[in-house]
Coordinates of N, CA and C in Angstrom, one line a residue:
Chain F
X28 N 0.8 -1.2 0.0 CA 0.0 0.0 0.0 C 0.9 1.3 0.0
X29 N 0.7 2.1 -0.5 CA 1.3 3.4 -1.0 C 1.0 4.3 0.2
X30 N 2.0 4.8 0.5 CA 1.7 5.7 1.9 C 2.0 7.1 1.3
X31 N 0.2 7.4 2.2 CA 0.4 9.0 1.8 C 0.1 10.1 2.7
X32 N 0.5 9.2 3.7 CA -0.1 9.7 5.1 C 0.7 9.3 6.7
X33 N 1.7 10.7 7.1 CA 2.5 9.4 8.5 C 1.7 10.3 9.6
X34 N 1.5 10.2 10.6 CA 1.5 10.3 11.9 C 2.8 10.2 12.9
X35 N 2.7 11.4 13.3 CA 4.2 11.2 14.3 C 3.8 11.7 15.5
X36 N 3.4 10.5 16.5 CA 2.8 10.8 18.1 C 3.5 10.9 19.3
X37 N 3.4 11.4 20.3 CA 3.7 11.5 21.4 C 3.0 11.8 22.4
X38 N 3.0 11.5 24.0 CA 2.1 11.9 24.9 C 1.1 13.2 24.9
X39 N 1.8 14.4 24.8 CA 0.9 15.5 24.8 C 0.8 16.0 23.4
X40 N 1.1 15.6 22.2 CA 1.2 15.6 20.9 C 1.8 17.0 20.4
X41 N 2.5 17.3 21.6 CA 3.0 19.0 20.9 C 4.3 18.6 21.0
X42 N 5.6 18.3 21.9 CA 6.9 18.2 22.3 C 7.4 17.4 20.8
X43 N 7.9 16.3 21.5 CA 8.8 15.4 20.5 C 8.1 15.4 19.5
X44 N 6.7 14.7 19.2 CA 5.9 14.3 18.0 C 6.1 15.7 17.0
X45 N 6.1 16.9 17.5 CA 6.2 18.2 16.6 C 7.8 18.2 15.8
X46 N 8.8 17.8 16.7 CA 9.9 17.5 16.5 C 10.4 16.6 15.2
X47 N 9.4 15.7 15.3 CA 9.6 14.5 14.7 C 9.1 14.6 13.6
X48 N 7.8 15.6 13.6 CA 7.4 15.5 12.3 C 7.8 16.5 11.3
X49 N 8.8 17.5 11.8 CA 9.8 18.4 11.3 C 10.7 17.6 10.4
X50 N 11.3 16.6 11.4 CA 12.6 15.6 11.0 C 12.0 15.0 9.6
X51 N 10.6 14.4 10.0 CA 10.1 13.6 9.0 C 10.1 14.2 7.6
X52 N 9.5 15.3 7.6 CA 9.1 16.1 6.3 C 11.1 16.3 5.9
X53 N 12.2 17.1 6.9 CA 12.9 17.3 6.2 C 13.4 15.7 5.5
X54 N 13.5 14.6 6.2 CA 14.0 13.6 5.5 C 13.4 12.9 4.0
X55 N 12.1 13.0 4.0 CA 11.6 12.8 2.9 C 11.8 13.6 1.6
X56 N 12.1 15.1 1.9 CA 12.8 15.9 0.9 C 14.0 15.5 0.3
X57 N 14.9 15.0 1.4 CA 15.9 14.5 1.3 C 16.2 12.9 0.1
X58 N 15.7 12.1 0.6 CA 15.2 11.0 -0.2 C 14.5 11.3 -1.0
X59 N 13.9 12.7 -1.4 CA 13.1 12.8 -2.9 C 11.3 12.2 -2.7
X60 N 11.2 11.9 -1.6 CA 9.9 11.5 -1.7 C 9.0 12.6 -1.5
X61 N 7.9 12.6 -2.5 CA 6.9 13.7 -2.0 C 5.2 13.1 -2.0
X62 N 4.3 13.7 -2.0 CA 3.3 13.5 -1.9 C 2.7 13.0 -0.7
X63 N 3.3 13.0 0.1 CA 2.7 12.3 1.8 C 2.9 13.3 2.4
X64 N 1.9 13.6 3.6 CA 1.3 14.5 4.1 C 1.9 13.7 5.7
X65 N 2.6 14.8 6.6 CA 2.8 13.8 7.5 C 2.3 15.9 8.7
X66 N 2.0 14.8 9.6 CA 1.2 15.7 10.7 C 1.9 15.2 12.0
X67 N 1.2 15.7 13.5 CA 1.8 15.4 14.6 C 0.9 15.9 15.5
X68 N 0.3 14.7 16.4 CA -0.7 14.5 17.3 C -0.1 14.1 18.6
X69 N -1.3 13.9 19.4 CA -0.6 12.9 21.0 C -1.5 11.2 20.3
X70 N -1.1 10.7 21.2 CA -1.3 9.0 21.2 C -2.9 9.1 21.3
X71 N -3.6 9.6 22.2 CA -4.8 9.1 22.6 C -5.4 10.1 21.5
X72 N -5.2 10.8 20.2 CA -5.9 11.4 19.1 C -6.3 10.1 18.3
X73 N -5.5 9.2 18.1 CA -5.0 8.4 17.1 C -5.8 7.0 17.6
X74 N -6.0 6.0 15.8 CA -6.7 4.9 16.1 C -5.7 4.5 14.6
X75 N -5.3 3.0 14.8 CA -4.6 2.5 13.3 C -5.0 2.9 12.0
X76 N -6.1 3.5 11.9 CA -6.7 4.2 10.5 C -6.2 5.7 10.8
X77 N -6.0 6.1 11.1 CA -5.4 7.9 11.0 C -4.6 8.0 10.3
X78 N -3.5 7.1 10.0 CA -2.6 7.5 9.4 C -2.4 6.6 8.3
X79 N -1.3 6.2 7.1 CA -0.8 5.2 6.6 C 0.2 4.9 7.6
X80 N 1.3 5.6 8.1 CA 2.4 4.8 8.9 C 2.7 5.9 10.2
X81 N 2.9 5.4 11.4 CA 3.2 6.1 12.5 C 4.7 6.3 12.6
X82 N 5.0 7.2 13.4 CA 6.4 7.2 13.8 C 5.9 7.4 15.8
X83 N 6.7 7.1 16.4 CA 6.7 7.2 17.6 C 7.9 6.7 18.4
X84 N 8.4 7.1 19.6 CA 9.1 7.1 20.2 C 9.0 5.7 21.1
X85 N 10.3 5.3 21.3 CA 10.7 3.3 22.1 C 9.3 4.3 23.3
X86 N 9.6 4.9 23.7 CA 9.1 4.5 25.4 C 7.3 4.6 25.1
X87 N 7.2 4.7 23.5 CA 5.3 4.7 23.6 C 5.5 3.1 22.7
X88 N 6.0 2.5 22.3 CA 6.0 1.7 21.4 C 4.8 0.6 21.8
X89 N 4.4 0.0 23.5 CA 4.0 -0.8 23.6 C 2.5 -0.4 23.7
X90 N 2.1 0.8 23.3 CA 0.8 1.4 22.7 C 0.7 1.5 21.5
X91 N 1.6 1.1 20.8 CA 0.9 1.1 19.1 C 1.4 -0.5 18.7
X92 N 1.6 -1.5 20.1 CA 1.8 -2.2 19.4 C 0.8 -3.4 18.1
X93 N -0.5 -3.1 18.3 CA -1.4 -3.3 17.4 C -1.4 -2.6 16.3
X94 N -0.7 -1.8 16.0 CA -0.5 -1.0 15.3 C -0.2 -1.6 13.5
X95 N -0.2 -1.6 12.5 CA 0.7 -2.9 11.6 C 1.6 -1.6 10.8
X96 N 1.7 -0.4 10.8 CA 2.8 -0.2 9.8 C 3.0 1.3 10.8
X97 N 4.4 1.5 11.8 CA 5.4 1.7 12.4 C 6.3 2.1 12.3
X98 N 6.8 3.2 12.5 CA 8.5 3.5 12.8 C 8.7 3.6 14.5
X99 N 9.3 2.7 15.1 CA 9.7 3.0 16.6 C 11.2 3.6 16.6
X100 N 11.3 4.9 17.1 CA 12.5 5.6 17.4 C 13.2 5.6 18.8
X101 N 14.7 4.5 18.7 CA 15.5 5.0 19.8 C 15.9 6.0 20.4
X102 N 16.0 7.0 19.2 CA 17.0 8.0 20.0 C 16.0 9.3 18.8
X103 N 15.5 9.9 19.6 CA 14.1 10.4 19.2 C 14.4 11.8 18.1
X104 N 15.9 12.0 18.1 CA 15.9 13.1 17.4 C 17.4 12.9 16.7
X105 N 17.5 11.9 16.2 CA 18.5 11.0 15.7 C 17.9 10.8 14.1
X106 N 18.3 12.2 13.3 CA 18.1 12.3 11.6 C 18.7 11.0 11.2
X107 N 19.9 10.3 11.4 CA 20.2 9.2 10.5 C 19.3 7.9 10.8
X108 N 19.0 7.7 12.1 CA 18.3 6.9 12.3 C 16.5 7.0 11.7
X109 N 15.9 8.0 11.6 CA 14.5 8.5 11.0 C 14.9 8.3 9.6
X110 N 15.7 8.3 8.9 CA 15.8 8.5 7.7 C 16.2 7.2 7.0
X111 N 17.2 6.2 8.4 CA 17.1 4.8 7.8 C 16.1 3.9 7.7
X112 N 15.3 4.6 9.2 CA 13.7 3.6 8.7 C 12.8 3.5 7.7
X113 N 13.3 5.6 7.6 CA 12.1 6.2 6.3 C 12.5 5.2 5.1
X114 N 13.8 5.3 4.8 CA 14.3 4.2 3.8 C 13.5 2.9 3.4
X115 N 14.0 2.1 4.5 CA 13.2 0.8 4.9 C 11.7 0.7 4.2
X116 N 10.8 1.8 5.1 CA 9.6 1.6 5.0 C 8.9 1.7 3.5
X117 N 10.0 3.1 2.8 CA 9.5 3.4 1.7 C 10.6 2.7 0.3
X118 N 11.0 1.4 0.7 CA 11.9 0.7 0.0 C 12.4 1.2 -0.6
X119 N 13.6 2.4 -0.4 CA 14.3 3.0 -1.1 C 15.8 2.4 -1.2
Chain A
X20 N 6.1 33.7 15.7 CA 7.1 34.2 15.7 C 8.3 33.8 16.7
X21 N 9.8 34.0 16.4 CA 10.2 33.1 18.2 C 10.3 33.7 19.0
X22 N 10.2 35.5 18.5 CA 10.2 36.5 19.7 C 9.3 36.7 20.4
X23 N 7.9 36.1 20.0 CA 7.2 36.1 21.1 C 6.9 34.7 21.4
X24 N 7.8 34.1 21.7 CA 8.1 33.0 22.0 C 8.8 32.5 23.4
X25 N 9.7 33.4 23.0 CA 11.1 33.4 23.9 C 11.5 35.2 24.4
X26 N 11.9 35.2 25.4 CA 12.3 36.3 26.0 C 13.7 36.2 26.5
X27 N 14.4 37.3 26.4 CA 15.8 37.2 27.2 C 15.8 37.2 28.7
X28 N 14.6 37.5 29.2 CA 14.3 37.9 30.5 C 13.7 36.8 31.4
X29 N 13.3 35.5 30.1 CA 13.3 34.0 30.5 C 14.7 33.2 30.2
X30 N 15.5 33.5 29.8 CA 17.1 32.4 29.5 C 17.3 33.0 31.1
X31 N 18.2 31.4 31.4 CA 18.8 31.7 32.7 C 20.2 30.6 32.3
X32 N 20.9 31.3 33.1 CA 22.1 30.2 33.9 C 22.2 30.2 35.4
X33 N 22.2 29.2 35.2 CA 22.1 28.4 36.8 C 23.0 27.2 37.5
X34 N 23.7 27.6 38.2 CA 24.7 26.6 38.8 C 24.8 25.6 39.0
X35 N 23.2 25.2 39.4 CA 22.9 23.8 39.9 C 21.5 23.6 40.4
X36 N 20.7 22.3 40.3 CA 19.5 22.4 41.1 C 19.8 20.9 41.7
X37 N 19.2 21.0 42.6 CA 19.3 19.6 43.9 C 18.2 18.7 43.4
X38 N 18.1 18.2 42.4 CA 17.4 17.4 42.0 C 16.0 17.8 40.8
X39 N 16.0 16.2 39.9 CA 15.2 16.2 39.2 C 14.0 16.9 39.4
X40 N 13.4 17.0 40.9 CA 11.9 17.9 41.2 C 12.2 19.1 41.0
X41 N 13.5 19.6 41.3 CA 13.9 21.1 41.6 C 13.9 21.4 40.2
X42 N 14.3 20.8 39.1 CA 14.9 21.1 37.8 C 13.9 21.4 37.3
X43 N 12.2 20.9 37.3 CA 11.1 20.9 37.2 C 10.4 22.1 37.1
X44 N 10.9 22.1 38.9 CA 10.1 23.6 39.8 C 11.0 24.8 39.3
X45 N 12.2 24.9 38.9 CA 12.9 25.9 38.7 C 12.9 26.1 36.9
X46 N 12.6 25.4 36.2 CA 12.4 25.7 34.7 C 10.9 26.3 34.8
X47 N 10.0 25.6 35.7 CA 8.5 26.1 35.2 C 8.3 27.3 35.7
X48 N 9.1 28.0 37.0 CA 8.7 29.2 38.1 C 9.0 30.4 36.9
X49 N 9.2 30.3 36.0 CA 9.1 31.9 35.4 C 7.8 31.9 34.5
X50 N 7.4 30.8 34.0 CA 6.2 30.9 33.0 C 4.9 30.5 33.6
X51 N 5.1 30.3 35.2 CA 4.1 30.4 35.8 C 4.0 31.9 36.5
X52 N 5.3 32.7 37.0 CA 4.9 33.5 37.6 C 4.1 34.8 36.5
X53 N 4.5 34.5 35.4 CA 4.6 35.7 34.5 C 2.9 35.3 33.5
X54 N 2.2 33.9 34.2 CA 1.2 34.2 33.7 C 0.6 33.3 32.7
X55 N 1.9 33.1 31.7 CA 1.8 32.3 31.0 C 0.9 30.3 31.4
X56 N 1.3 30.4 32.1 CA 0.5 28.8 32.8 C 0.0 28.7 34.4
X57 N -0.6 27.9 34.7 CA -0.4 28.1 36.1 C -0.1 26.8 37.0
X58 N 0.1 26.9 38.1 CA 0.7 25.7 38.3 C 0.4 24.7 38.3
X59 N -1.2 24.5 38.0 CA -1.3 23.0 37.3 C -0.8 22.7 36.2
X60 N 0.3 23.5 35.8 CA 0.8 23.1 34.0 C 2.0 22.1 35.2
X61 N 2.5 23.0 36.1 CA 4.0 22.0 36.5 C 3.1 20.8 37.3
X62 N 2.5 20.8 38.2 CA 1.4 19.8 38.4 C 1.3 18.6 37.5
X63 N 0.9 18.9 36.3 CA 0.5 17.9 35.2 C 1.9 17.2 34.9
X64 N 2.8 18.2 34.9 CA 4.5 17.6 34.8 C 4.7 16.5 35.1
X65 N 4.8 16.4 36.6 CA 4.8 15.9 37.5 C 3.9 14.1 37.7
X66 N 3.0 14.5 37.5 CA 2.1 13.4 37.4 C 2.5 12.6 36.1
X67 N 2.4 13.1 34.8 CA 3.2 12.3 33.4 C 4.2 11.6 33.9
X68 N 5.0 12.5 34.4 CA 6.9 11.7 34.9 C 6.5 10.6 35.5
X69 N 5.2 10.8 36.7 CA 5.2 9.2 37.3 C 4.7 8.2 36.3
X70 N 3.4 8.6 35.4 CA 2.8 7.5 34.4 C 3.9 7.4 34.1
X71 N 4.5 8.2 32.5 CA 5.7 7.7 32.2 C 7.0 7.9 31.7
X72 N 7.8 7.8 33.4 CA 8.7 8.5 33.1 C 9.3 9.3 32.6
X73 N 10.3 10.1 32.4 CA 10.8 11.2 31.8 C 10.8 11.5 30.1
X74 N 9.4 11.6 29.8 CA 9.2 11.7 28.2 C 10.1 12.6 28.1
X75 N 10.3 14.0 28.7 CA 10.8 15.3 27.9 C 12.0 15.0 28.0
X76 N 12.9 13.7 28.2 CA 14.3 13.9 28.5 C 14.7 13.5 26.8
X77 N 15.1 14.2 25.9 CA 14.9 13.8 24.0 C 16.3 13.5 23.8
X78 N 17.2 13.5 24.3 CA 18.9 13.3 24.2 C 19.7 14.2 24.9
X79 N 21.0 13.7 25.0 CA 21.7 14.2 25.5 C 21.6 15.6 26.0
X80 N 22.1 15.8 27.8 CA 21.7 17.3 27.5 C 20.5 18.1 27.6
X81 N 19.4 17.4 27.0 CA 17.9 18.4 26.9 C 16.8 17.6 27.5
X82 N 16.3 18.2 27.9 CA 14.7 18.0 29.0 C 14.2 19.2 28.3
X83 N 12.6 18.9 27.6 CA 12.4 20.0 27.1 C 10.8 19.3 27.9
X84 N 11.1 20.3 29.0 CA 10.0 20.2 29.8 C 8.5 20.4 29.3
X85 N 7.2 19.6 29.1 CA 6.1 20.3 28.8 C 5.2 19.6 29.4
X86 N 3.8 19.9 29.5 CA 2.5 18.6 29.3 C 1.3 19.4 28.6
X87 N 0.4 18.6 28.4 CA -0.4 18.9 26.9 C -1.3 20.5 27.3
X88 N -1.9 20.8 25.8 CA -1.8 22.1 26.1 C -3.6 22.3 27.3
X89 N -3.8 21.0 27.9 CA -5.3 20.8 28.6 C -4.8 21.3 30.0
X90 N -3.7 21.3 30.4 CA -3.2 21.6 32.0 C -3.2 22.7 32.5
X91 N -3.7 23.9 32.1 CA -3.5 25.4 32.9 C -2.6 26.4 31.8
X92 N -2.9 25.8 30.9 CA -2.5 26.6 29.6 C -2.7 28.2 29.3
X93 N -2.2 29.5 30.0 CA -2.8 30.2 29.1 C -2.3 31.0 27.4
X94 N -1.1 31.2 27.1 CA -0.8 31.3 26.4 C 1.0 30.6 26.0
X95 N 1.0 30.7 25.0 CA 2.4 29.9 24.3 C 3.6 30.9 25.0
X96 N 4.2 30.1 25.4 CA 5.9 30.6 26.1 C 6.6 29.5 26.3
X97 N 7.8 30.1 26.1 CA 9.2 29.1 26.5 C 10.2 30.2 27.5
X98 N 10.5 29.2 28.0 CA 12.1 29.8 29.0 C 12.9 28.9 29.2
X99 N 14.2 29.0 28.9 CA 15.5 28.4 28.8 C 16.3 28.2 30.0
X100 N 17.0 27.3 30.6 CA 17.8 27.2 31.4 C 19.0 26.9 31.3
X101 N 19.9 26.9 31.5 CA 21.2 26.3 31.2 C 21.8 26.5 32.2
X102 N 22.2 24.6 32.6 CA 22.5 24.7 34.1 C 24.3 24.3 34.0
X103 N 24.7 24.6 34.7 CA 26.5 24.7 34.7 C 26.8 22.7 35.6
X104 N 25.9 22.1 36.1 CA 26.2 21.0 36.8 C 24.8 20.0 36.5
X105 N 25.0 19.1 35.5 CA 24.0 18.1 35.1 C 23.4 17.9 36.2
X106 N 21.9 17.7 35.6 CA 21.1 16.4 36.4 C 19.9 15.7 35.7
X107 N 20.4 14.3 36.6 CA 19.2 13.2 35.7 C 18.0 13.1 36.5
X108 N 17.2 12.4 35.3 CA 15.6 12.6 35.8 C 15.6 11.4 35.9
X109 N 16.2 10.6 35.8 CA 16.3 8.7 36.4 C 17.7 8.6 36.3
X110 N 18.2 7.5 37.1 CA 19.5 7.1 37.3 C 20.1 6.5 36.2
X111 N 19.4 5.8 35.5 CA 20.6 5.3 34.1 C 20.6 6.5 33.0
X112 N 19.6 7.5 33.0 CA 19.1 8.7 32.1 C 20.2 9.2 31.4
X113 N 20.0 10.8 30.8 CA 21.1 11.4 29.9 C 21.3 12.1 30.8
X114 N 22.8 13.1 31.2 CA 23.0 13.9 31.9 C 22.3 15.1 31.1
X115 N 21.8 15.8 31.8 CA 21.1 17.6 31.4 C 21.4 18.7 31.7
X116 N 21.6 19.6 30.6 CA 22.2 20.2 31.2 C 21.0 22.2 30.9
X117 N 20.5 21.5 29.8 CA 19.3 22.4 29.2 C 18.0 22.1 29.2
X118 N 17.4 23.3 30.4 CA 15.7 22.8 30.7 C 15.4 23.7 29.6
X119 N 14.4 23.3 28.7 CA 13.8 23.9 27.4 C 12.5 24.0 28.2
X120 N 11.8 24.9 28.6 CA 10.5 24.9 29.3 C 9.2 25.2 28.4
X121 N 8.2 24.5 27.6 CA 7.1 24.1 26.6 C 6.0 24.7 27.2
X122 N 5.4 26.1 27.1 CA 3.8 26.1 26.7 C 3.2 26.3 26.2
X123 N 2.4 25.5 25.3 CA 1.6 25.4 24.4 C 0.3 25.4 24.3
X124 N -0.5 26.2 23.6 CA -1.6 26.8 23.2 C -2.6 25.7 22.8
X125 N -1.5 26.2 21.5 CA -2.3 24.6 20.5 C -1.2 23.9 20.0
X126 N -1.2 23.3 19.0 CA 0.0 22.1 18.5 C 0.9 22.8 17.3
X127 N 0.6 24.1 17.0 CA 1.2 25.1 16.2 C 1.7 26.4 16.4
X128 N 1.8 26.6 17.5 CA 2.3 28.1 17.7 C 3.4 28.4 18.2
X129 N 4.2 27.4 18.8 CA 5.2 27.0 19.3 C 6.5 26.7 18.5
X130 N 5.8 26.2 16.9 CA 6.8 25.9 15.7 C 8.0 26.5 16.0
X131 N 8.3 27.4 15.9 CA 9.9 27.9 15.9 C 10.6 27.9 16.5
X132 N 10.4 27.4 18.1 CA 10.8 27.0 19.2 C 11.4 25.7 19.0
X133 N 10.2 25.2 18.1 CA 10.9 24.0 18.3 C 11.9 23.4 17.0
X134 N 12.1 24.4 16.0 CA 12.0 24.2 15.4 C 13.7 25.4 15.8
X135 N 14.1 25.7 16.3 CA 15.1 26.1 17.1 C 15.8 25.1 18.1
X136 N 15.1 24.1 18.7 CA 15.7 22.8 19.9 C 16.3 22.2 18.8
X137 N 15.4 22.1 17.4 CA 15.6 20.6 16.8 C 16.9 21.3 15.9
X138 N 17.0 22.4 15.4 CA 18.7 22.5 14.7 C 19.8 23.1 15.4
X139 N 19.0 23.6 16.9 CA 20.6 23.3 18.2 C 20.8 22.0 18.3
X140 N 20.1 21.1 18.5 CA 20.6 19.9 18.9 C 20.9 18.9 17.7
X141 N 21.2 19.3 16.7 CA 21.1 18.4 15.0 C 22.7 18.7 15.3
X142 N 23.4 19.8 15.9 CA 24.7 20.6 15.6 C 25.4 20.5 16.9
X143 N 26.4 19.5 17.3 CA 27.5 19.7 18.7 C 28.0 21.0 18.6
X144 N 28.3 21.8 17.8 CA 28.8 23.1 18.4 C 27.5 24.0 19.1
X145 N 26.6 23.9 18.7 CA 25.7 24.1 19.0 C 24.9 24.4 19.7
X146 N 24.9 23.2 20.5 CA 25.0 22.6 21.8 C 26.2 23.3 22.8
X147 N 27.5 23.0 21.9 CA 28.3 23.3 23.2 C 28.8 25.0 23.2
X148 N 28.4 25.8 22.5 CA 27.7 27.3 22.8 C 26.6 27.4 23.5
X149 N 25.7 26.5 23.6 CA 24.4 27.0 24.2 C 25.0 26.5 25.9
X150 N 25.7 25.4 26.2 CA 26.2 25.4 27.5 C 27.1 25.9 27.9
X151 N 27.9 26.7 27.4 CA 29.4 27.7 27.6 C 28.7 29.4 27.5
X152 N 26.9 29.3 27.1 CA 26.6 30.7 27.2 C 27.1 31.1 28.4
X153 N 27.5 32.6 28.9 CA 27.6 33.2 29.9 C 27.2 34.0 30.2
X154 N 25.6 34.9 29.1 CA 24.7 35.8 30.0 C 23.3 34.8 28.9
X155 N 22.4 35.7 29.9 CA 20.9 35.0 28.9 C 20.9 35.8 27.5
X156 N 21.5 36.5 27.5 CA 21.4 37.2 26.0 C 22.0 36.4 24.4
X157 N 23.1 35.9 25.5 CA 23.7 34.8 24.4 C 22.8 33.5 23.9
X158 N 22.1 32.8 25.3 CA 21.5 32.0 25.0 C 20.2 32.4 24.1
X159 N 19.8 33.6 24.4 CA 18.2 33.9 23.5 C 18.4 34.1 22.3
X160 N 20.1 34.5 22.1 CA 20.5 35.1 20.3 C 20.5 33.7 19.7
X161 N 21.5 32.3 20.3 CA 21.2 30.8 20.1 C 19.7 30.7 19.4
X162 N 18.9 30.7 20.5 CA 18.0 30.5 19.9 C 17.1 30.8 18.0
X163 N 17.7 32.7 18.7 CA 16.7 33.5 17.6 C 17.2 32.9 16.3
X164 N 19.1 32.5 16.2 CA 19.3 32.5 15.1 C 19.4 31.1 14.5
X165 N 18.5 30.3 14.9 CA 18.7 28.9 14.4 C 17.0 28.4 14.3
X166 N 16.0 29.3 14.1 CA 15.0 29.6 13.8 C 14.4 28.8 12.2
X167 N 14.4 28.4 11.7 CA 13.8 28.1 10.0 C 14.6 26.5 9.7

C-alpha cells in the first residue's frame, strides 16, 4: 500500500511528536519522496486508521503495538536513524 | 514568531539544582509566575513523569520540559535554562544540562521553538555554545538564530 499519510505521536502531541514530524518532512525531501502529508498529534488522538504509517518514540512503542505499519524511534531526534527507517519503509 | 516566544528575561544560567523535582520547579517558576500557565501546567509535569517516566528527556543534554496544552494553559511561552552542573531525571538517564521549558496553546504556535531545539541539537557546536553561554542574552541570540 502506498503511503500518503505518516502520523508522528507523542504523549501530549506537541513536544517530541512536533519535533519528529519536522525531521520527518525534512527527511523525505531528502530522499526525494513527496506527496505524503505527515502531521503530529498525541497518542490518545490516534486509532490504526489515521494514518498510513506512525512514527513514535521506544518509550510509547508498547501502545501502538497493534498498530501494523510503524516507525519506533531509539534516540528520538537522531536524523540518521528517522531517515534509515524512512528508507526501509518506503523501499528506497 | 520566536520573539514572542522566547524572552531574554526567560534564559537563565544556573549553577545547579538539587534534584530532578527542583529542575522541574525551577524551569517552570518563570512561566508560571509571569502568567503564561499556572501551576497545574507543572502539576501535570509531575504526574506524566510518574505515568511515564521522563518523556521530555529527548537526548543528550535536553529536557524539554512540557504537558499537553489541557493543563493550565494560558498562552504559548518558552524559557531556557542552562545549568553549569547536570542532572538526571532517572538514574541510568542522559545527563542535562538544558531545561527547554514548553507552553503550548495549541500544537502550532510553538513551531519555531521547536523548530530552534531541533537544529541546536542536530549541531555539537551548537550545543556546546548554548552550554558555555555566559549571560541569557547569548542563550536567546542561540535561539533566535537557528529559527527556520
Amino acid at each position: 500500500m502506498a503511503i500518503r499519510s505518516i502520523m508522528c505521536c507523542c504523549g501530549s502531541g506537541l513536544g517530541s511528536s512536533m519535533m519528529v514530524s519536522m525531521n520527518v518532512e525534512k527527511a523525505l525531501k531528502n530522499l526525494g519522496i513527496t506527496g505524503v502529508s505527515v502531521d503530529h498529534t498525541s497518542l490518545s488522538e490516534v486509532n490504526p486508521n489515521s494514518a498510513d504509517l506512525f512514527v513514535v518514540g521506544r518509550d510509547l512503542a508498547p501502545q501502538v503495538a497493534s498498530y501494523p505499519s510503524k516507525i519506533i524511534l531509539d534516540r528520538i531526534m537522531d536524523m540518521n536513524e528517522l531517515t534509515e527507517k524512512l528508507k526501509e519503509v518506503f523501499g528506497k | 514568531m520566536i520573539k514572542d516566544l522566547l524572552k531574554v528575561k526567560n534564559c537563565f544560567i544556573k549553577e545547579s539544582v538539587k534534584n530532578w523535582e527542583d529542575a522541574i520547579c525551577v524551569a517552570c517558576a518563570p512561566v508560571i509566575e509571569q502568567g503564561y500557565c499556572t501551576k497545574e501546567y507543572e502539576d501535570a509535569v509531575f504526574e506524566n513523569t510518574e505515568k511515564f517516566g521522563p518523556y521530555y528527556v529527548l537526548c543528550e543534554n535536553l529536557a524539554l520540559i512540557h504537558a499537553s496544552n489541557q493543563s493550565g494553559v494560558n498562552e504559548t511561552q518558552m524559557a531556557v535554562t542552562v545549568l553549569k552542573e547536570p542532572v538526571r531525571f532517572k538514574p541510568d538517564g542522559y545527563d542535562v544540562r538544558i531545561l527547554v521549558t514548553l507552553v503550548a496553546k495549541d500544537n502550532h504556535s510553538h513551531m519555531e521553538g521547536i523548530q530552534a531545539v531541533s537544529n541546536i541539537f542536530a549541531d555539537e557546536s551548537k550545543v556546546n555554545s548554548l552550554l558555555n553561554a555566559s549571560t541569557p542574552q547569548e542563550i536567546y541570540n542561540i535561539f533566535v538564530e537557528n529559527v527556520g
